[in-house]
mmCIF file with all atom_site columns, C-alpha atoms in Angstrom:
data_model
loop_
_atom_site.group_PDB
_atom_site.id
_atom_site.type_symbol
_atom_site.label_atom_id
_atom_site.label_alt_id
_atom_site.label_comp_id
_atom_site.label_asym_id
_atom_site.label_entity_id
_atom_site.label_seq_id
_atom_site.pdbx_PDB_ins_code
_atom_site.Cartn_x
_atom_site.Cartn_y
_atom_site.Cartn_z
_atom_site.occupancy
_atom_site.B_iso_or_equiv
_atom_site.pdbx_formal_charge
_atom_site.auth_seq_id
_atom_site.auth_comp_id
_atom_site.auth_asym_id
_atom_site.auth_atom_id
_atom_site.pdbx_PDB_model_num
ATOM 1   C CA . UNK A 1 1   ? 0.000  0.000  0.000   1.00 0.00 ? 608 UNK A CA 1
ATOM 2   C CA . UNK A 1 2   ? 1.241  3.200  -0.420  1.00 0.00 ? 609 UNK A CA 1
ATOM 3   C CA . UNK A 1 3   ? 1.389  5.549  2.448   1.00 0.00 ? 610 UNK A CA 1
ATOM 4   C CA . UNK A 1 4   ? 1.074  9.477  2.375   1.00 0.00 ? 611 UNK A CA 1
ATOM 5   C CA . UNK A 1 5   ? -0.314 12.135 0.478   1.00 0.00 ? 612 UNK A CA 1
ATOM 6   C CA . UNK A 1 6   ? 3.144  13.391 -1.432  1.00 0.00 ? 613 UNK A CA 1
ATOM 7   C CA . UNK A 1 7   ? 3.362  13.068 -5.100  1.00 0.00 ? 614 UNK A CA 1
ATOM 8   C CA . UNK A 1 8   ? 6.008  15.736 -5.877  1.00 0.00 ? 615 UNK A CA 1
ATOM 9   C CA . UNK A 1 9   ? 6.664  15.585 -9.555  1.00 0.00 ? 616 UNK A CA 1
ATOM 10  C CA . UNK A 1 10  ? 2.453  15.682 -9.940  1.00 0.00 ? 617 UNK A CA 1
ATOM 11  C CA . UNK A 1 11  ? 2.258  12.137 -12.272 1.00 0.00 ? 618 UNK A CA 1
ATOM 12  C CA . UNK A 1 12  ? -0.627 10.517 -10.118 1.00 0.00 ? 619 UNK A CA 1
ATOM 13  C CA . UNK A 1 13  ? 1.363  8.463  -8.481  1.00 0.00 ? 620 UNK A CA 1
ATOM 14  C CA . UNK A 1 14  ? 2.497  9.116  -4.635  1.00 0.00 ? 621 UNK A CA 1
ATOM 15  C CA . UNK A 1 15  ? 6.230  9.510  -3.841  1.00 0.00 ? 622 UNK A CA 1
ATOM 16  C CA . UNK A 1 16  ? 5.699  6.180  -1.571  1.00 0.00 ? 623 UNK A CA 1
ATOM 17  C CA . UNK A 1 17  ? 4.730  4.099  -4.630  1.00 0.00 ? 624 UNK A CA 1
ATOM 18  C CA . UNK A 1 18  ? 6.395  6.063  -7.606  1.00 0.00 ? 625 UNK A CA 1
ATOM 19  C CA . UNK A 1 19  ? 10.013 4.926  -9.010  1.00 0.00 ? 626 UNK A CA 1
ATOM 20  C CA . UNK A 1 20  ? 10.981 7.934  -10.085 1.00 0.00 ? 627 UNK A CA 1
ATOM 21  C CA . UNK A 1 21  ? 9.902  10.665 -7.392  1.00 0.00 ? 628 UNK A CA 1
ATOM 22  C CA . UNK A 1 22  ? 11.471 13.788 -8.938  1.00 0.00 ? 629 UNK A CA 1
ATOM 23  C CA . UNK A 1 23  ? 10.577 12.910 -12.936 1.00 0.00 ? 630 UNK A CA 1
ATOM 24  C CA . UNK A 1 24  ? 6.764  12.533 -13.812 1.00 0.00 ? 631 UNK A CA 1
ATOM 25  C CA . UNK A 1 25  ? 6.250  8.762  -15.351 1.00 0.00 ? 632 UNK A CA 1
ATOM 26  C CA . UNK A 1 26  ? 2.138  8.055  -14.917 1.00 0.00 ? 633 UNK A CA 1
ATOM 27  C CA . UNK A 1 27  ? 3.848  4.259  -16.785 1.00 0.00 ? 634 UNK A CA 1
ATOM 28  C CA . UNK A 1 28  ? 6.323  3.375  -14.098 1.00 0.00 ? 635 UNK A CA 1
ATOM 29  C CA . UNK A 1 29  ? 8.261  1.995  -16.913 1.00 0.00 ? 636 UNK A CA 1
ATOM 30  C CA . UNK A 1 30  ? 11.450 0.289  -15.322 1.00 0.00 ? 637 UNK A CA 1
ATOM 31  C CA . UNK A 1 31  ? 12.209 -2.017 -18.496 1.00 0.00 ? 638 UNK A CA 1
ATOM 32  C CA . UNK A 1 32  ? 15.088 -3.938 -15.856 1.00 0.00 ? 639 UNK A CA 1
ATOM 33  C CA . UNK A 1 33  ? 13.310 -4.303 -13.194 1.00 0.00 ? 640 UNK A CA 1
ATOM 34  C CA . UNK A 1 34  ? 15.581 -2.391 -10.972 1.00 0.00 ? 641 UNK A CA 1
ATOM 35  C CA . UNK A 1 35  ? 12.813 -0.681 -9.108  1.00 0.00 ? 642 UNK A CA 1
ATOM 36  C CA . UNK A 1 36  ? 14.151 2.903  -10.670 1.00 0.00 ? 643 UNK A CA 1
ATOM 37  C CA . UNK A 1 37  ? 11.943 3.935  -13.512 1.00 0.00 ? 644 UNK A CA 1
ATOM 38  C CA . UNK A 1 38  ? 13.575 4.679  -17.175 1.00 0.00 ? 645 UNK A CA 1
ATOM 39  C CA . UNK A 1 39  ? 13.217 8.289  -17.271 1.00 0.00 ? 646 UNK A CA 1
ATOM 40  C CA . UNK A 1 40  ? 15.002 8.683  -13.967 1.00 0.00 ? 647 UNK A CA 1
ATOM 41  C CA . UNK A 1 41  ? 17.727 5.635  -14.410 1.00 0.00 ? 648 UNK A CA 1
ATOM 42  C CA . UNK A 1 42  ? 20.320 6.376  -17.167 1.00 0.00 ? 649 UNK A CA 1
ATOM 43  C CA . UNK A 1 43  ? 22.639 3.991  -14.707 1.00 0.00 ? 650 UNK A CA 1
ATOM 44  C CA . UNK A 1 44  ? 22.601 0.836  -17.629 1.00 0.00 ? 651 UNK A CA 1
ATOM 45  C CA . UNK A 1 45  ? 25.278 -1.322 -15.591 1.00 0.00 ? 652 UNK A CA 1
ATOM 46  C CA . UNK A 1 46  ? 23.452 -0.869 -12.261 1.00 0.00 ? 653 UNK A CA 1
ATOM 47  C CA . UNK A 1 47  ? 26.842 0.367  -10.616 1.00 0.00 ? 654 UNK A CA 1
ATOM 48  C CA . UNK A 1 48  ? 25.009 3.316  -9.119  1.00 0.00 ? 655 UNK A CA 1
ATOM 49  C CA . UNK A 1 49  ? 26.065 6.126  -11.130 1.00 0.00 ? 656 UNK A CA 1
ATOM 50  C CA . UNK A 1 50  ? 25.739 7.011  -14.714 1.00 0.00 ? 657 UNK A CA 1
ATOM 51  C CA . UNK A 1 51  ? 29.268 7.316  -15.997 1.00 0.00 ? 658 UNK A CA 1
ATOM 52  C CA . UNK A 1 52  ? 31.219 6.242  -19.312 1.00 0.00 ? 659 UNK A CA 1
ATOM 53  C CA . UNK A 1 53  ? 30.397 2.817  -19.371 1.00 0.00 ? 660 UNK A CA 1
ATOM 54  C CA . UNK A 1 54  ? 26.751 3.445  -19.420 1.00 0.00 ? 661 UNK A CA 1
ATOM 55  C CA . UNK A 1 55  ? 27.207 6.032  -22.438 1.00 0.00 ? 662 UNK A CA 1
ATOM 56  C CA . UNK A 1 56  ? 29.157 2.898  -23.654 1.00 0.00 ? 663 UNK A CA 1
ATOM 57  C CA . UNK A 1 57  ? 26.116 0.864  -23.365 1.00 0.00 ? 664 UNK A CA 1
ATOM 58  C CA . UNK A 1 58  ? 23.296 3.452  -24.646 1.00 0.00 ? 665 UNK A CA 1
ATOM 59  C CA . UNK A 1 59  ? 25.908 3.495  -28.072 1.00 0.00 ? 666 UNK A CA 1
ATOM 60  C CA . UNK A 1 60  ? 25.573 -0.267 -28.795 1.00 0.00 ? 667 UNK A CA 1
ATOM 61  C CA . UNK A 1 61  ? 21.735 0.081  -28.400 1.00 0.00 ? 668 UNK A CA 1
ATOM 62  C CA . UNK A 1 62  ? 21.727 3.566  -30.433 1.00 0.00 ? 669 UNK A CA 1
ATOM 63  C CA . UNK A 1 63  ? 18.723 3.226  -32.749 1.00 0.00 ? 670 UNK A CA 1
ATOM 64  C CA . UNK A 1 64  ? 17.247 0.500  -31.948 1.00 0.00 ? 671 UNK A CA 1
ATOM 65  C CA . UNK A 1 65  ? 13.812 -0.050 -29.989 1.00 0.00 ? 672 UNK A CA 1
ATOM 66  C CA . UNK A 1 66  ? 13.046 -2.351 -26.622 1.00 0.00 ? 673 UNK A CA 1
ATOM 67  C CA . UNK A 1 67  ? 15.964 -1.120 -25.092 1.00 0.00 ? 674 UNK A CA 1
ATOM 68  C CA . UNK A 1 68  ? 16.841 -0.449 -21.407 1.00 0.00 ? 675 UNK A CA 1
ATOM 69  C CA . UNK A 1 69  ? 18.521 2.883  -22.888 1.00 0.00 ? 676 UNK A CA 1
ATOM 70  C CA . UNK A 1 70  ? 14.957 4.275  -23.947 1.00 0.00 ? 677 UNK A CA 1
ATOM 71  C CA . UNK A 1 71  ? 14.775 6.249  -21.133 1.00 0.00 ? 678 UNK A CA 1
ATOM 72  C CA . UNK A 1 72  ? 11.676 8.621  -21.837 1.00 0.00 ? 679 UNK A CA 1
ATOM 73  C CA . UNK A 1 73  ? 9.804  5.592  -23.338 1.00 0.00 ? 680 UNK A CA 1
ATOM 74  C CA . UNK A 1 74  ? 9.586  7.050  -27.256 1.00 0.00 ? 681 UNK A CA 1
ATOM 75  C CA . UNK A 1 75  ? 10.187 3.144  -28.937 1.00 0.00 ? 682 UNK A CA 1
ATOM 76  C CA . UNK A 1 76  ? 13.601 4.182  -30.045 1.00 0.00 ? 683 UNK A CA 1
ATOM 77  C CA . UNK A 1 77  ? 16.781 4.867  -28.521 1.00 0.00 ? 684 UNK A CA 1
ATOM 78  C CA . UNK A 1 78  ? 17.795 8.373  -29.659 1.00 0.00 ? 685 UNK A CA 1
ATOM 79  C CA . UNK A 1 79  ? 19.320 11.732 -29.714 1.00 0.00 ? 686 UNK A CA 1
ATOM 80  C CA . UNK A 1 80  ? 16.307 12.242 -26.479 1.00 0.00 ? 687 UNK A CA 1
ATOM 81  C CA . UNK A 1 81  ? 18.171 9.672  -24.373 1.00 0.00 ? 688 UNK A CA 1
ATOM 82  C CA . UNK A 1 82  ? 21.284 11.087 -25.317 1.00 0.00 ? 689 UNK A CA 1
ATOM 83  C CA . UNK A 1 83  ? 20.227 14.070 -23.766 1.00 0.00 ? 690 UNK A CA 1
ATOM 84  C CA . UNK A 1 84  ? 18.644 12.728 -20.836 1.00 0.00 ? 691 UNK A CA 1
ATOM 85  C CA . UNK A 1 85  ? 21.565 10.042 -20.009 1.00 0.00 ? 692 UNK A CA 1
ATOM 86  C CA . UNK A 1 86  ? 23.505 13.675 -20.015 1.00 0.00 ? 693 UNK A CA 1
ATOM 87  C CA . UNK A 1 87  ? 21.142 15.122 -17.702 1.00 0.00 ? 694 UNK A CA 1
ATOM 88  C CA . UNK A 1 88  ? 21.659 12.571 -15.252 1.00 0.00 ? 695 UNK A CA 1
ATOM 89  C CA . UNK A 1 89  ? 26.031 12.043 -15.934 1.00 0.00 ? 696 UNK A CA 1
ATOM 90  C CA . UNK A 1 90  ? 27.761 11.188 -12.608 1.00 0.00 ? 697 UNK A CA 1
ATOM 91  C CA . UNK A 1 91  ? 24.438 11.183 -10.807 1.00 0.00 ? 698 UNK A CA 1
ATOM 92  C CA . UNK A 1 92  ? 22.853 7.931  -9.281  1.00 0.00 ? 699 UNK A CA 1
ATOM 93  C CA . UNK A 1 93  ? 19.424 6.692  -10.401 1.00 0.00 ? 700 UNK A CA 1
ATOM 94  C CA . UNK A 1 94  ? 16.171 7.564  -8.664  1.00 0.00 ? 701 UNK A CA 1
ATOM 95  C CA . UNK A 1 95  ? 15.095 9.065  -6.614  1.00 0.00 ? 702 UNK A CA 1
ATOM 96  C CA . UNK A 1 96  ? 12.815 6.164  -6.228  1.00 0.00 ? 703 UNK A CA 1
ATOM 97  C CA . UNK A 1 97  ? 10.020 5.026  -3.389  1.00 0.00 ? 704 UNK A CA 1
ATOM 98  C CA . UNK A 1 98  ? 10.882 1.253  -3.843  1.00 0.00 ? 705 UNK A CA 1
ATOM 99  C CA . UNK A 1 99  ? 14.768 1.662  -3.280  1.00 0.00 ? 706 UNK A CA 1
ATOM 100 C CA . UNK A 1 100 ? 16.122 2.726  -0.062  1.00 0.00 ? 707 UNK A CA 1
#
């Protein structure tokens, strides 16, 4: 269940129960299951930062769709992630309300 009233990025889904607190994402996508959702987790290794290797990563799955690297959910990895994945460089997913 999720407990309080505090949904601060205003997607419909309370901070307690959202996996990406800061970044509205009414989806919850989280394509690896890492309890951080895509828009908010450009962190492709799961080291706990989004550094090099994961702009290593988001180049072998440049262009193509289904990937973990899709971060705002478009059905393509793109110039958009690019962007986002920069966003978020030498910053640790999240914040999310399933991961301590």
């Amino acid at each position: 269940d999720c407990l309080g009233t505090t949904d601060s990025d205003s997607d419909g889904i309370l901070d307690s129960c959202d996996n990406c607190i800061l970044v509205a994402n009414a989806d919850q996508r989280d394509t690896d299951g890492d309890g951080y959702g895509n828009i908010c987790d450009t962190d492709l290794n799961n080291d706990n930062i989004t550094n090099g290797l994961d702009v290593g990563i988001l180049k072998t799955q440049f262009l193509t769709s289904g990937s973990d690297a899709d971060f705002n959910g478009d059905g393509i990895t793109n110039g958009l992630d690019v962007g986002i994945l920069k966003t978020y460089f030498l910053t640790p997913p999240g914040p999310s309300g399933f991961v301590p």
